[in-house]
Amino acid sequence: MSRTHKVFIKSFGCQMNVYDSHRMADTLAPAGFSETATLADADLVILNTCHIREKAVDKVYSEIGRIRELKEEAAAQGRRMLIAVAGCVAQAEGQEIIRRASAVDLVVGSQNYHRLPGLIARLQAGEQIVDTEFPADDKFDVLAAPLPEAIVKRGISAFVTVQEGCDKFCTFCVVPYTRGAEVSRPVEKIVDEVEHLAAAGVREVTLIGQNVNAYHGLGADGRPATLGRLLRRLAEVPGILRLRYTTSHPRDMDDDLIAAHGDLPALMPYVHLPVQSGADRMLAAMNRKHTRKEYLDVIAALRACRGDLAFTSDFIVGFPGETEADFRDTLTLVDEVGFATAYSFIYSPRPGTPAADMENQVPEAQKSERLQRLQALITRHWRAFNTQSLGRTEDVLLEKPGKLPGQLVGRTPYLQAVQVMAPRSMIGSLVQVTITDIGTNTLFGALAQERRAPIAAAAGA
Ligand code: SF4
């Protein structure tokens, strides 16, 4: 390629899409593409779409309509702007996208990002392409590694995809259809990637997967490794101070992973464990493959390993057939676990999923009323959780400059943002901060003078 081209990538949805967007940028860099934050300047626009939320498809088409106008303006100036649609909507809609929006040049499925340079070269020759097959080759083997300067730009905290796809088939969810069966990356490939990130200054790694604790990648001994074993291996990588993982399924929370929470100080005591409902009837209708008691047993086992663990979760309100009694079971579960926070959504049907065809849909007004009650309860727990931090000394990983001069922003083990006065040279350091005040979305603190007992001492408390 004779000159540098500019790519603008917009990510929708989850952290897996953010990670994929980074890897697309890394893969396009050797082909002469540098990232731009200005849409109008782009030679290539990639919409990395998400299919989880309602009206996701409509949003993508309206976004394409907006970009089409810029594409026409660029053409009037003699410049070609290519539009690509990637991610779950691309995977689900395929050819339909080009049929409905002829301005789109490329539709690329989530397994095919490693082919982008070749696909772009074909686009430049004037083709319109749809590439949504699940290929036999492993995209992770051929996606380019990020350049050190790209890692530095993205900060000291990085996501690493270790697993993709899902075999669970919850009746409300499109993931098994859009992302395919569960696939795990081999342990040593992940170790290489994490060592590469650590060498460029990354200090915190969040392992991500649609069903991350179903991880079963091959270990160096040729046998499948659990997520617990992978975490133990990654905890040995020099420079990595913190490990996290998301999103987990309660059924895959095995003994090894639970024990890892007691054994690894680097594994943060903050677990996102979606439950979706507190009622067994609803859990069965959702095909969640666990009961309320089994979920609570997992929470208890984790707490027995590490007393300072906090939990977050996901809830669906108004799933077909949900009665007031079922909904109250959800409220009592929130109280019983005492979640630090949780995400809650009104059920909305996804075409092609079994729940979309269930007859006993809950009226919208009832769903909204229940959502408000659930969110009020979650907010109470969230406030109580944050209030506990006041006066405590927490380990804080300093991430970036704050808004005020001389201020840095970091995170506690529980992902709470903390603003603290500290020199810029401390970015990337794990320091102790005494929490002095609590704002709406942030804590405020001061660097502590005395060292507190290390986190590991709290294990088993
Ligand atoms: S386990 Fe998660 S990703 Fe898999 S089907 Fe259920 S909700 Fe979807």
Coordinates of C-alpha atoms and ligand atoms in Angstrom, one line a residue:
M1 CA 0.0 0.0 0.0
S2 CA 1.5 3.3 -1.1
R3 CA 0.2 5.6 1.6
T4 CA -1.2 5.3 5.1
H5 CA -4.9 4.7 5.2
K6 CA -7.2 5.5 8.1
V7 CA -9.6 3.2 9.8
F8 CA -12.4 4.2 12.2
I9 CA -13.7 1.3 14.3
K10 CA -16.9 1.7 16.3
S11 CA -17.5 -1.0 18.9
F12 CA -21.0 -1.8 20.2
G13 CA -21.8 -4.2 23.1
C14 CA -19.5 -6.2 25.2
Q15 CA -15.8 -6.3 26.1
M16 CA -15.3 -9.1 23.6
N17 CA -16.2 -6.7 20.9
V18 CA -13.7 -4.1 22.3
Y19 CA -11.0 -6.7 22.3
D20 CA -11.9 -7.8 18.7
S21 CA -11.8 -4.2 17.6
H22 CA -8.3 -3.8 19.0
R23 CA -7.2 -7.0 17.2
M24 CA -8.8 -5.8 13.9
A25 CA -6.8 -2.6 14.2
D26 CA -3.6 -4.6 15.0
T27 CA -4.2 -6.8 12.0
L28 CA -4.8 -3.9 9.7
A29 CA -1.7 -2.0 10.9
P30 CA 0.8 -4.0 8.8
A31 CA -1.5 -3.4 5.7
G32 CA -1.0 0.4 6.1
F33 CA -4.0 1.3 8.2
S34 CA -3.7 3.6 11.3
E35 CA -6.6 4.3 13.6
T36 CA -8.5 7.6 13.5
A37 CA -11.0 8.9 16.0
T38 CA -12.6 11.1 13.3
L39 CA -15.2 9.3 11.2
A40 CA -15.2 11.7 8.3
D41 CA -11.4 11.2 7.8
A42 CA -11.7 7.4 7.5
D43 CA -10.9 5.4 4.4
L44 CA -12.4 2.4 6.1
V45 CA -15.2 2.4 8.7
I46 CA -15.8 -0.8 10.6
L47 CA -19.0 -1.2 12.7
N48 CA -18.3 -3.9 15.2
T49 CA -21.9 -4.8 16.1
C50 CA -23.7 -6.5 19.0
H51 CA -26.9 -8.5 18.8
I52 CA -27.7 -8.7 22.5
R53 CA -29.9 -5.7 23.0
E54 CA -33.3 -5.0 21.4
K55 CA -33.4 -3.1 18.1
A56 CA -29.6 -3.8 17.6
V57 CA -30.2 -4.5 14.0
D58 CA -32.2 -1.2 13.5
K59 CA -29.5 0.7 15.2
V60 CA -26.9 -0.7 12.8
Y61 CA -28.9 0.3 9.8
S62 CA -29.5 3.8 11.0
E63 CA -25.7 4.1 11.7
I64 CA -25.0 2.9 8.2
G65 CA -27.4 5.6 6.8
R66 CA -25.4 8.3 8.7
I67 CA -22.1 7.0 7.4
R68 CA -23.4 6.6 3.8
E69 CA -23.8 10.4 3.7
L70 CA -20.1 10.8 4.6
K71 CA -19.2 8.2 2.1
E72 CA -21.0 10.2 -0.6
E73 CA -19.3 13.4 0.5
A74 CA -15.9 11.7 0.3
A75 CA -16.8 10.4 -3.1
A76 CA -17.7 13.9 -4.3
Q77 CA -14.1 14.9 -3.2
G78 CA -12.7 12.0 -5.1
R79 CA -11.9 9.9 -2.1
R80 CA -13.2 6.3 -1.5
M81 CA -14.6 5.4 1.9
L82 CA -15.2 1.7 2.5
I83 CA -17.9 0.5 5.0
A84 CA -17.6 -2.8 6.8
V85 CA -20.0 -4.4 9.2
A86 CA -18.5 -6.9 11.7
G87 CA -19.6 -8.7 14.9
C88 CA -22.8 -10.5 15.8
V89 CA -25.2 -8.6 13.6
A90 CA -22.9 -9.3 10.6
Q91 CA -22.9 -13.0 11.6
A92 CA -26.6 -13.2 12.0
E93 CA -27.7 -11.0 9.0
G94 CA -25.0 -11.8 6.5
Q95 CA -26.1 -11.1 2.9
E96 CA -29.2 -9.3 4.1
I97 CA -27.1 -6.3 5.2
I98 CA -25.8 -5.6 1.7
R99 CA -29.3 -6.2 0.3
R100 CA -30.8 -3.6 2.7
A101 CA -27.8 -1.2 2.7
S102 CA -26.0 -1.2 -0.6
A103 CA -23.5 1.4 0.8
V104 CA -21.9 -1.5 2.8
D105 CA -18.9 -3.0 1.0
L106 CA -18.0 -5.8 3.4
V107 CA -19.9 -8.0 5.9
V108 CA -17.4 -10.0 8.0
G109 CA -18.2 -12.5 10.7
S110 CA -16.6 -12.7 14.1
Q111 CA -14.4 -15.7 13.2
N112 CA -12.9 -14.1 10.1
Y113 CA -11.1 -10.9 11.3
H114 CA -7.7 -12.3 10.5
R115 CA -8.7 -12.2 6.8
L116 CA -9.3 -8.5 6.8
P117 CA -6.2 -7.4 4.9
G118 CA -7.0 -9.7 2.0
L119 CA -10.7 -8.8 2.1
I120 CA -9.9 -5.1 2.0
A121 CA -7.6 -5.6 -1.0
R122 CA -10.4 -7.2 -2.8
L123 CA -12.8 -4.4 -1.9
Q124 CA -10.3 -1.9 -3.3
A125 CA -10.7 -3.8 -6.6
G126 CA -14.4 -3.0 -6.4
E127 CA -16.0 -6.2 -5.0
Q128 CA -18.7 -6.3 -2.4
I129 CA -18.1 -9.2 0.0
V130 CA -19.9 -11.2 2.6
D131 CA -17.6 -13.5 4.7
T132 CA -19.5 -15.1 7.6
E133 CA -18.5 -18.7 7.3
F134 CA -17.0 -20.4 10.4
P135 CA -13.5 -21.2 9.1
A136 CA -11.4 -24.2 10.0
D137 CA -8.3 -22.1 10.8
D138 CA -7.9 -20.5 14.2
K139 CA -8.2 -16.7 13.8
F140 CA -6.1 -16.2 17.0
D141 CA -3.2 -18.0 15.3
V142 CA -3.1 -15.5 12.5
L143 CA -4.4 -12.2 14.0
A144 CA -1.5 -9.8 14.4
A145 CA -0.1 -9.1 17.8
P146 CA -0.5 -5.5 19.0
L147 CA 2.4 -3.2 18.5
P148 CA 3.9 -1.9 21.8
E149 CA 2.8 1.7 21.0
A150 CA -0.8 0.5 20.5
I151 CA -0.7 -1.3 23.9
V152 CA 0.6 1.8 25.6
K153 CA -2.2 3.9 24.0
R154 CA -4.8 1.4 25.3
G155 CA -3.6 1.7 28.9
I156 CA -2.4 -0.6 31.7
S157 CA -5.5 -2.7 31.8
A158 CA -6.1 -5.1 28.9
F159 CA -8.6 -7.7 27.8
V160 CA -7.5 -11.0 26.4
T161 CA -10.0 -13.4 24.8
V162 CA -9.4 -16.9 25.9
Q163 CA -12.6 -18.6 24.9
E164 CA -15.4 -17.9 22.4
G165 CA -18.8 -19.3 21.7
C166 CA -21.3 -21.1 24.0
D167 CA -22.9 -24.5 24.2
K168 CA -25.5 -23.6 26.9
F169 CA -28.4 -22.5 24.7
C170 CA -30.3 -20.4 27.2
T171 CA -33.7 -19.9 25.6
F172 CA -33.4 -16.1 25.4
C173 CA -29.9 -15.8 24.0
V174 CA -28.5 -15.5 20.5
V175 CA -24.9 -16.1 21.3
P176 CA -24.8 -19.9 20.5
Y177 CA -26.1 -19.0 17.1
T178 CA -24.0 -16.0 16.3
R179 CA -20.7 -17.1 17.9
G180 CA -21.0 -20.8 17.5
A181 CA -19.8 -23.6 19.8
E182 CA -17.4 -23.2 22.7
V183 CA -13.8 -22.9 21.5
S184 CA -10.8 -22.3 23.8
R185 CA -7.3 -21.0 23.0
P186 CA -4.3 -23.1 24.1
V187 CA -2.7 -22.1 27.4
E188 CA 0.8 -21.2 25.9
K189 CA -0.7 -18.9 23.2
I190 CA -2.5 -17.0 25.9
V191 CA 0.7 -16.9 28.1
D192 CA 2.6 -15.5 25.1
E193 CA 0.0 -12.8 24.6
V194 CA 0.0 -11.8 28.3
E195 CA 3.8 -11.8 28.4
H196 CA 3.8 -9.5 25.4
L197 CA 1.2 -7.2 27.0
A198 CA 3.2 -7.2 30.3
A199 CA 6.4 -6.3 28.6
A200 CA 4.7 -3.2 27.1
G201 CA 3.5 -2.1 30.5
V202 CA 0.1 -3.8 31.0
R203 CA -0.4 -4.6 34.7
E204 CA -4.0 -5.9 34.7
V205 CA -5.5 -8.6 32.5
T206 CA -9.1 -9.5 32.2
L207 CA -9.7 -12.9 30.6
I208 CA -12.8 -12.8 28.5
G209 CA -15.1 -15.3 26.9
Q210 CA -18.8 -15.6 26.3
N211 CA -18.6 -18.5 28.8
V212 CA -15.2 -17.9 30.1
N213 CA -15.2 -20.5 32.9
A214 CA -16.1 -23.2 30.3
Y215 CA -12.4 -22.7 29.2
H216 CA -10.7 -26.0 28.3
G217 CA -7.7 -25.0 26.2
L218 CA -4.9 -27.4 25.7
G219 CA -2.0 -27.1 28.2
A220 CA 1.7 -27.6 27.5
D221 CA 1.2 -31.3 28.5
G222 CA -1.4 -31.8 25.7
R223 CA -4.3 -32.1 28.2
P224 CA -7.2 -29.6 28.5
A225 CA -6.6 -27.1 31.2
T226 CA -9.3 -25.5 33.4
L227 CA -9.7 -21.7 33.8
G228 CA -8.2 -22.2 37.3
R229 CA -5.1 -23.8 35.9
L230 CA -4.8 -21.0 33.3
L231 CA -5.1 -18.3 36.0
R232 CA -2.4 -20.0 38.1
R233 CA -0.1 -20.0 35.1
L234 CA -0.8 -16.4 34.3
A235 CA -0.3 -15.3 37.9
E236 CA 3.4 -16.2 37.3
V237 CA 3.9 -13.8 34.4
P238 CA 6.3 -11.0 35.6
G239 CA 4.6 -7.6 35.7
I240 CA 1.0 -8.8 35.9
L241 CA -0.4 -7.5 39.2
R242 CA -4.1 -8.3 38.7
L243 CA -6.2 -10.9 37.0
R244 CA -9.9 -10.9 36.4
Y245 CA -12.2 -13.0 34.2
T246 CA -15.7 -12.5 32.7
T247 CA -18.4 -13.7 31.9
S248 CA -18.9 -16.9 33.9
H249 CA -21.7 -19.5 34.1
P250 CA -22.6 -20.8 37.5
R251 CA -22.5 -24.4 36.3
D252 CA -18.9 -24.1 35.1
M253 CA -17.6 -22.7 38.4
D254 CA -15.6 -25.8 39.2
D255 CA -13.6 -26.6 42.4
D256 CA -10.3 -25.7 40.8
L257 CA -11.5 -22.2 39.9
I258 CA -13.1 -21.7 43.3
A259 CA -9.8 -22.8 45.0
A260 CA -7.8 -20.4 42.8
H261 CA -9.7 -17.5 44.4
G262 CA -8.2 -18.6 47.7
D263 CA -4.7 -19.3 46.4
L264 CA -4.0 -16.4 44.0
P265 CA -3.6 -12.9 45.5
A266 CA -3.5 -11.5 41.9
L267 CA -7.0 -12.9 41.2
M268 CA -9.3 -10.0 42.2
P269 CA -12.0 -10.8 44.7
Y270 CA -14.8 -9.5 42.4
V271 CA -16.8 -12.1 40.5
H272 CA -19.4 -11.4 37.9
L273 CA -21.7 -14.4 38.0
P274 CA -24.9 -14.0 36.0
V275 CA -28.0 -15.7 37.5
Q276 CA -30.8 -14.0 35.5
S277 CA -33.6 -15.0 37.9
G278 CA -34.1 -16.1 41.5
A279 CA -37.0 -18.4 40.7
D280 CA -36.4 -22.1 39.8
R281 CA -39.4 -22.1 37.5
M282 CA -37.9 -19.3 35.4
L283 CA -34.4 -20.7 35.5
A284 CA -35.8 -23.9 34.1
A285 CA -37.8 -22.0 31.4
M286 CA -34.6 -20.1 30.5
N287 CA -32.7 -23.4 30.3
R288 CA -30.0 -22.1 32.7
K289 CA -29.1 -25.6 33.8
H290 CA -28.8 -24.6 37.5
T291 CA -31.2 -23.9 40.3
R292 CA -31.4 -21.1 42.8
K293 CA -29.9 -23.4 45.5
E294 CA -27.0 -24.5 43.2
Y295 CA -26.2 -20.8 42.5
L296 CA -26.2 -20.0 46.2
D297 CA -24.0 -23.0 46.9
V298 CA -21.4 -21.7 44.4
I299 CA -21.5 -18.3 46.1
A300 CA -21.0 -19.9 49.5
A301 CA -18.1 -22.1 48.3
L302 CA -16.4 -19.0 46.8
R303 CA -16.9 -17.0 50.0
A304 CA -15.5 -19.9 52.0
C305 CA -12.3 -19.7 50.0
R306 CA -12.0 -16.0 50.2
G307 CA -14.0 -13.9 52.7
D308 CA -13.6 -10.5 51.0
L309 CA -15.2 -11.7 47.7
A310 CA -17.9 -9.5 46.2
F311 CA -20.3 -10.4 43.5
T312 CA -22.1 -8.8 40.6
S313 CA -24.7 -10.4 38.4
D314 CA -27.2 -10.1 35.4
F315 CA -30.9 -10.2 35.7
I316 CA -33.7 -10.5 33.1
V317 CA -37.0 -9.1 34.3
G318 CA -40.3 -10.2 32.7
F319 CA -39.2 -13.4 31.1
P320 CA -42.2 -15.2 29.5
G321 CA -44.4 -16.7 32.2
E322 CA -42.8 -14.7 35.1
T323 CA -45.3 -14.3 37.9
E324 CA -45.2 -11.8 40.8
A325 CA -44.1 -14.7 43.0
D326 CA -41.3 -15.6 40.6
F327 CA -40.2 -11.9 40.5
R328 CA -40.2 -11.8 44.3
D329 CA -37.8 -14.8 44.3
T330 CA -35.4 -12.6 42.3
L331 CA -35.7 -9.8 44.9
T332 CA -35.0 -12.1 47.8
L333 CA -32.0 -13.6 46.0
V334 CA -30.6 -10.1 45.6
D335 CA -30.9 -9.6 49.3
E336 CA -29.5 -13.0 50.2
V337 CA -26.4 -12.6 48.1
G338 CA -26.0 -8.9 48.7
F339 CA -24.6 -8.1 45.3
A340 CA -22.1 -5.2 45.1
T341 CA -24.0 -4.2 41.9
A342 CA -25.9 -5.9 39.1
Y343 CA -27.1 -5.3 35.6
S344 CA -30.8 -5.7 35.0
F345 CA -32.7 -5.7 31.7
I346 CA -36.3 -6.1 30.6
Y347 CA -36.8 -9.3 28.6
S348 CA -37.1 -8.6 24.9
P349 CA -37.5 -11.4 22.4
R350 CA -34.6 -12.2 20.0
P351 CA -35.7 -13.6 16.7
G352 CA -34.7 -17.2 16.3
T353 CA -34.5 -18.0 20.0
P354 CA -37.0 -20.4 21.7
A355 CA -38.2 -17.8 24.2
A356 CA -39.3 -15.5 21.4
D357 CA -42.0 -18.0 20.5
M358 CA -43.2 -18.6 24.0
E359 CA -46.9 -17.6 24.4
N360 CA -47.1 -16.2 27.9
Q361 CA -45.2 -13.0 27.3
V362 CA -45.4 -10.5 30.2
P363 CA -47.1 -7.1 29.4
E364 CA -44.6 -4.3 28.9
A365 CA -46.0 -2.1 31.7
Q366 CA -45.6 -5.0 34.2
K367 CA -42.0 -5.6 33.0
S368 CA -41.2 -1.9 33.5
E369 CA -42.7 -1.8 36.9
R370 CA -40.7 -4.8 38.0
L371 CA -37.5 -3.5 36.5
Q372 CA -37.9 -0.3 38.6
R373 CA -38.4 -2.2 41.8
L374 CA -35.4 -4.5 41.1
Q375 CA -33.1 -1.6 40.1
A376 CA -34.1 0.3 43.3
L377 CA -33.1 -2.7 45.3
I378 CA -29.8 -3.1 43.4
T379 CA -29.0 0.6 43.9
R380 CA -29.5 0.2 47.7
H381 CA -27.0 -2.7 47.8
W382 CA -24.6 -0.8 45.5
R383 CA -24.7 2.3 47.8
A384 CA -24.2 0.1 50.9
F385 CA -21.3 -1.6 49.3
N386 CA -19.6 1.7 48.4
T387 CA -20.3 3.1 51.8
Q388 CA -18.3 0.3 53.4
S389 CA -15.2 1.6 51.6
L390 CA -15.3 4.9 53.5
G391 CA -12.2 5.1 55.8
R392 CA -10.8 1.9 54.5
T393 CA -7.4 1.5 53.0
E394 CA -7.6 -0.2 49.6
D395 CA -5.1 -1.5 47.1
V396 CA -5.5 0.8 44.1
L397 CA -4.0 0.2 40.7
L398 CA -3.3 3.7 39.2
E399 CA -4.5 3.8 35.6
K400 CA -4.5 7.3 34.1
P401 CA -4.4 11.0 34.7
G402 CA -7.6 12.4 36.4
K403 CA -9.4 15.6 35.4
L404 CA -7.6 17.8 37.8
P405 CA -3.9 18.7 37.6
G406 CA -1.8 16.3 39.7
Q407 CA -4.7 13.8 40.0
L408 CA -4.7 10.2 39.0
V409 CA -7.5 7.7 38.6
G410 CA -7.2 4.1 39.7
R411 CA -9.4 1.2 40.6
T412 CA -9.9 -0.8 43.7
P413 CA -10.0 -4.6 43.6
Y414 CA -13.8 -4.1 43.2
L415 CA -13.4 -2.0 40.0
Q416 CA -14.5 1.2 41.9
A417 CA -12.9 4.2 40.4
V418 CA -10.8 6.2 42.9
Q419 CA -9.4 9.7 42.4
V420 CA -6.2 10.4 44.2
M421 CA -3.5 13.1 44.1
A422 CA -0.3 11.3 43.0
P423 CA 2.5 12.0 40.5
R424 CA 2.1 10.8 36.9
S425 CA 5.1 8.6 37.3
M426 CA 3.0 6.3 39.5
I427 CA 0.7 5.2 36.7
G428 CA 0.8 1.5 36.6
S429 CA 1.7 1.2 40.3
L430 CA -0.3 -0.7 42.8
V431 CA -0.6 1.6 45.8
Q432 CA -2.6 1.8 49.0
V433 CA -5.2 4.5 49.2
T434 CA -7.3 5.5 52.2
I435 CA -10.8 6.3 51.0
T436 CA -11.9 9.7 52.2
D437 CA -15.1 10.5 50.4
I438 CA -17.7 8.9 48.2
G439 CA -19.1 10.6 45.0
T440 CA -21.8 9.4 42.7
N441 CA -19.7 7.3 40.4
T442 CA -16.3 7.6 42.0
L443 CA -14.4 7.3 45.3
F444 CA -11.9 9.9 46.5
G445 CA -8.8 9.0 48.5
A446 CA -5.3 9.8 49.7
L447 CA -2.2 7.8 49.3
A448 CA -1.8 5.8 52.6
Q449 CA 1.4 6.3 54.7
E450 CA 1.4 2.8 56.2
R451 CA 1.2 -0.5 54.4
R452 CA -1.8 -2.6 55.0
A453 CA -1.6 -6.4 55.3
P454 CA -1.4 -7.8 51.7
I455 CA -4.7 -9.0 50.2
A456 CA -3.7 -12.7 50.4
A457 CA -4.0 -12.4 54.2
A458 CA -7.7 -12.0 53.8
A459 CA -8.1 -15.3 52.0
G460 CA -10.2 -17.8 53.9
A461 CA -11.3 -15.2 56.4
Ligands
SF4_1 S1 -24.6 -19.1 28.9 FE1 -24.6 -16.9 28.4 S2 -23.8 -16.8 26.3 FE2 -24.5 -19.0 26.7 S3 -26.6 -19.1 26.0 FE3 -26.7 -18.6 28.2 S4 -26.7 -16.3 28.3 FE4 -26.1 -16.9 26.2

